[in-house]
Amino acid sequence: MKQLWAPWRLEFILGKKEKGCVFCTRVRRQRDVEDLILFRGRHNFVILNKFPYNNGHLMVIPNRHTADLASMTAAEKREMFDLTQKAVVVIAKTFHPAGFNLGMNLGKAAGAGIADHLHQHVVPRWEADTNFLPVLAEVKQMPDHIQNTYRLLKQAWCKK
Ligand SMILES: [Zn+2]
């Protein structure tokens, strides 16, 4: 994967860390719009990455706190893939990317930002997305920008 330049991720790297598991906190509290949760399934939920590598970067995350891929049940796995598939379809319809990166980083050594709770990344890609990415000035607009992305994807998600 070509390295993307996403300066707003510095906030994630340098910013204040939340106490406890950020994913478990989001599962528990019912603030889906603020938390950018697009969909809650039976075993997994779908959330926009607040520190995206690209516009429309989502994650599909099991509700259960685990870092152990081998512990996932058949139902959890199936739903995770179903939601991953739906995420690709919804992002494709909404933003028309040229491709996708899908996958999980297992463990800190593999680059997982949050290593204690499995999460599947869905990252849309454009041919020239290192150029496509906004310049530094847009970093400040990110909250607005991401809420707009959330609204568009939410609409597309709910449409049959
Ligand atoms: Zn957790």
mmCIF file of C-alpha atoms and ligand atoms in Angstrom:
data_model
loop_
_atom_site.group_PDB
_atom_site.id
_atom_site.type_symbol
_atom_site.label_atom_id
_atom_site.label_comp_id
_atom_site.label_asym_id
_atom_site.label_seq_id
_atom_site.Cartn_x
_atom_site.Cartn_y
_atom_site.Cartn_z
ATOM 1 C CA MET A 1 0.000 0.000 0.000
ATOM 2 C CA LYS A 2 1.370 3.344 -1.055
ATOM 3 C CA GLN A 3 1.763 5.597 1.959
ATOM 4 C CA LEU A 4 -0.930 8.228 2.145
ATOM 5 C CA TRP A 5 -0.200 11.645 3.511
ATOM 6 C CA ALA A 6 -2.888 12.413 6.052
ATOM 7 C CA PRO A 7 -1.660 15.191 8.335
ATOM 8 C CA TRP A 8 -4.804 15.258 10.521
ATOM 9 C CA ARG A 9 -3.755 11.824 11.786
ATOM 10 C CA LEU A 10 -1.216 13.675 13.890
ATOM 11 C CA GLU A 11 -4.064 14.512 16.222
ATOM 12 C CA PHE A 12 -4.579 10.800 16.712
ATOM 13 C CA ILE A 13 -0.893 10.181 17.236
ATOM 14 C CA LEU A 14 -0.157 13.194 19.438
ATOM 15 C CA GLY A 15 -3.584 13.977 20.901
ATOM 16 C CA LYS A 16 -4.919 13.127 24.324
ATOM 17 C CA LYS A 17 -5.730 9.439 24.612
ATOM 18 C CA GLU A 18 -9.165 8.375 25.818
ATOM 19 C CA LYS A 19 -9.329 6.168 28.884
ATOM 20 C CA GLY A 20 -10.318 2.577 28.211
ATOM 21 C CA CYS A 21 -11.122 1.051 24.861
ATOM 22 C CA VAL A 22 -12.439 3.697 22.429
ATOM 23 C CA PHE A 23 -14.402 1.090 20.468
ATOM 24 C CA CYS A 24 -16.083 -0.393 23.566
ATOM 25 C CA THR A 25 -16.966 3.129 24.718
ATOM 26 C CA ARG A 26 -18.663 3.780 21.382
ATOM 27 C CA VAL A 27 -20.561 0.500 21.473
ATOM 28 C CA ARG A 28 -21.908 1.322 24.941
ATOM 29 C CA ARG A 29 -22.860 4.967 24.638
ATOM 30 C CA GLN A 30 -25.738 5.897 22.372
ATOM 31 C CA ARG A 31 -24.254 8.860 20.517
ATOM 32 C CA ASP A 32 -24.143 7.397 17.048
ATOM 33 C CA VAL A 33 -24.180 10.648 15.055
ATOM 34 C CA GLU A 34 -21.476 12.293 17.136
ATOM 35 C CA ASP A 35 -19.473 9.073 17.192
ATOM 36 C CA LEU A 36 -19.942 8.592 13.422
ATOM 37 C CA ILE A 37 -21.525 5.140 13.792
ATOM 38 C CA LEU A 38 -23.187 4.326 10.476
ATOM 39 C CA PHE A 39 -24.805 1.046 11.382
ATOM 40 C CA ARG A 40 -25.201 -1.366 14.274
ATOM 41 C CA GLY A 41 -25.513 -5.024 13.393
ATOM 42 C CA ARG A 42 -26.125 -7.903 15.770
ATOM 43 C CA HIS A 43 -22.436 -8.657 16.334
ATOM 44 C CA ASN A 44 -20.560 -5.774 14.703
ATOM 45 C CA PHE A 45 -20.901 -2.089 14.089
ATOM 46 C CA VAL A 46 -19.770 0.167 11.260
ATOM 47 C CA ILE A 47 -18.084 3.466 12.086
ATOM 48 C CA LEU A 48 -16.306 6.188 10.160
ATOM 49 C CA ASN A 49 -12.654 6.525 11.030
ATOM 50 C CA LYS A 50 -12.338 9.890 12.765
ATOM 51 C CA PHE A 51 -8.729 10.020 11.588
ATOM 52 C CA PRO A 52 -9.190 8.721 8.056
ATOM 53 C CA TYR A 53 -6.519 7.811 5.580
ATOM 54 C CA ASN A 54 -8.953 8.867 2.903
ATOM 55 C CA ASN A 55 -12.441 10.291 2.533
ATOM 56 C CA GLY A 56 -14.958 7.560 3.368
ATOM 57 C CA HIS A 57 -12.539 5.416 5.399
ATOM 58 C CA LEU A 58 -14.727 3.113 7.516
ATOM 59 C CA MET A 59 -14.156 0.357 10.007
ATOM 60 C CA VAL A 60 -16.230 -2.749 10.732
ATOM 61 C CA ILE A 61 -15.743 -3.712 14.365
ATOM 62 C CA PRO A 62 -17.031 -6.596 16.492
ATOM 63 C CA ASN A 63 -19.098 -5.419 19.471
ATOM 64 C CA ARG A 64 -17.137 -7.814 21.656
ATOM 65 C CA HIS A 65 -13.792 -6.602 22.982
ATOM 66 C CA THR A 66 -11.197 -8.958 21.576
ATOM 67 C CA ALA A 67 -7.849 -8.800 19.819
ATOM 68 C CA ASP A 68 -7.962 -12.509 19.042
ATOM 69 C CA LEU A 69 -9.058 -13.219 15.492
ATOM 70 C CA ALA A 70 -9.233 -16.942 16.261
ATOM 71 C CA SER A 71 -11.869 -16.286 18.920
ATOM 72 C CA MET A 72 -14.381 -14.825 16.463
ATOM 73 C CA THR A 73 -17.511 -16.936 16.145
ATOM 74 C CA ALA A 74 -18.984 -17.997 12.820
ATOM 75 C CA ALA A 75 -21.806 -15.486 13.246
ATOM 76 C CA GLU A 76 -19.407 -12.640 14.051
ATOM 77 C CA LYS A 77 -17.226 -13.449 11.069
ATOM 78 C CA ARG A 78 -20.057 -13.794 8.634
ATOM 79 C CA GLU A 79 -21.644 -10.539 9.688
ATOM 80 C CA MET A 80 -18.295 -8.760 9.590
ATOM 81 C CA PHE A 81 -17.822 -9.804 5.996
ATOM 82 C CA ASP A 82 -21.417 -8.985 5.077
ATOM 83 C CA LEU A 83 -20.978 -5.491 6.513
ATOM 84 C CA THR A 84 -17.603 -5.090 4.801
ATOM 85 C CA GLN A 85 -19.233 -5.982 1.503
ATOM 86 C CA LYS A 86 -22.078 -3.553 2.108
ATOM 87 C CA ALA A 87 -19.584 -0.831 3.083
ATOM 88 C CA VAL A 88 -17.740 -1.278 -0.215
ATOM 89 C CA VAL A 89 -21.009 -1.079 -2.170
ATOM 90 C CA VAL A 90 -22.187 2.013 -0.288
ATOM 91 C CA ILE A 91 -18.855 3.863 -0.596
ATOM 92 C CA ALA A 92 -18.592 2.939 -4.275
ATOM 93 C CA LYS A 93 -22.049 4.351 -4.967
ATOM 94 C CA THR A 94 -21.401 7.509 -2.981
ATOM 95 C CA PHE A 95 -17.807 8.461 -3.774
ATOM 96 C CA HIS A 96 -16.893 6.380 -6.849
ATOM 97 C CA PRO A 97 -13.362 5.454 -5.806
ATOM 98 C CA ALA A 98 -11.117 3.581 -8.225
ATOM 99 C CA GLY A 99 -10.337 0.831 -5.709
ATOM 100 C CA PHE A 100 -10.319 -0.249 -2.059
ATOM 101 C CA ASN A 101 -7.941 -1.497 0.589
ATOM 102 C CA LEU A 102 -9.604 -3.894 3.014
ATOM 103 C CA GLY A 103 -8.004 -5.470 6.013
ATOM 104 C CA MET A 104 -6.881 -5.694 9.580
ATOM 105 C CA ASN A 105 -3.639 -4.874 11.301
ATOM 106 C CA LEU A 106 -3.205 -7.473 14.031
ATOM 107 C CA GLY A 107 -0.946 -6.224 16.792
ATOM 108 C CA LYS A 108 1.017 -3.019 17.310
ATOM 109 C CA ALA A 109 3.952 -4.356 15.305
ATOM 110 C CA ALA A 110 1.636 -4.646 12.298
ATOM 111 C CA GLY A 111 0.568 -1.042 12.633
ATOM 112 C CA ALA A 112 -2.663 -1.362 14.611
ATOM 113 C CA GLY A 113 -3.457 1.995 16.241
ATOM 114 C CA ILE A 114 -5.838 0.248 18.621
ATOM 115 C CA ALA A 115 -4.360 -3.208 19.031
ATOM 116 C CA ASP A 116 -6.684 -4.554 21.744
ATOM 117 C CA HIS A 117 -9.912 -4.594 19.756
ATOM 118 C CA LEU A 118 -10.148 -6.077 16.256
ATOM 119 C CA HIS A 119 -11.232 -3.749 13.479
ATOM 120 C CA GLN A 120 -11.509 -4.232 9.766
ATOM 121 C CA HIS A 121 -10.538 -1.214 7.650
ATOM 122 C CA VAL A 122 -12.362 -0.285 4.472
ATOM 123 C CA VAL A 123 -10.320 2.399 2.701
ATOM 124 C CA PRO A 124 -11.453 3.777 -0.658
ATOM 125 C CA ARG A 125 -8.626 4.614 -3.051
ATOM 126 C CA TRP A 126 -8.324 6.935 -6.018
ATOM 127 C CA GLU A 127 -5.702 6.725 -8.716
ATOM 128 C CA ALA A 128 -4.092 9.967 -7.656
ATOM 129 C CA ASP A 129 -5.139 10.036 -4.042
ATOM 130 C CA THR A 130 -1.872 11.291 -2.664
ATOM 131 C CA ASN A 131 -2.657 14.413 -4.704
ATOM 132 C CA PHE A 132 -6.378 14.146 -4.095
ATOM 133 C CA LEU A 133 -5.869 14.471 -0.360
ATOM 134 C CA PRO A 134 -6.571 17.903 1.016
ATOM 135 C CA VAL A 135 -3.754 20.273 1.819
ATOM 136 C CA LEU A 136 -2.848 21.239 5.340
ATOM 137 C CA ALA A 137 -5.389 24.083 5.395
ATOM 138 C CA GLU A 138 -8.205 21.594 5.310
ATOM 139 C CA VAL A 139 -7.095 19.901 8.497
ATOM 140 C CA LYS A 140 -9.099 22.441 10.479
ATOM 141 C CA GLN A 141 -12.191 21.701 8.406
ATOM 142 C CA MET A 142 -12.020 17.994 9.091
ATOM 143 C CA PRO A 143 -14.871 17.835 11.677
ATOM 144 C CA ASP A 144 -17.291 19.473 9.210
ATOM 145 C CA HIS A 145 -15.971 17.495 6.375
ATOM 146 C CA ILE A 146 -16.339 14.194 8.174
ATOM 147 C CA GLN A 147 -19.899 14.974 9.334
ATOM 148 C CA ASN A 148 -20.778 15.630 5.721
ATOM 149 C CA THR A 149 -19.196 12.341 4.678
ATOM 150 C CA TYR A 150 -21.171 10.674 7.487
ATOM 151 C CA ARG A 151 -24.473 12.122 6.265
ATOM 152 C CA LEU A 152 -23.868 11.036 2.677
ATOM 153 C CA LEU A 153 -22.881 7.506 3.644
ATOM 154 C CA LYS A 154 -25.727 7.182 6.148
ATOM 155 C CA GLN A 155 -28.234 8.089 3.428
ATOM 156 C CA ALA A 156 -26.697 5.614 1.020
ATOM 157 C CA TRP A 157 -26.513 2.914 3.702
ATOM 158 C CA CYS A 158 -30.220 3.187 4.512
ATOM 159 C CA LYS A 159 -31.332 3.207 0.874
ATOM 160 C CA LYS A 160 -32.160 -0.240 -0.439
HETATM 161 ZN ZN ZN B 1 -12.894 -2.825 23.126
#
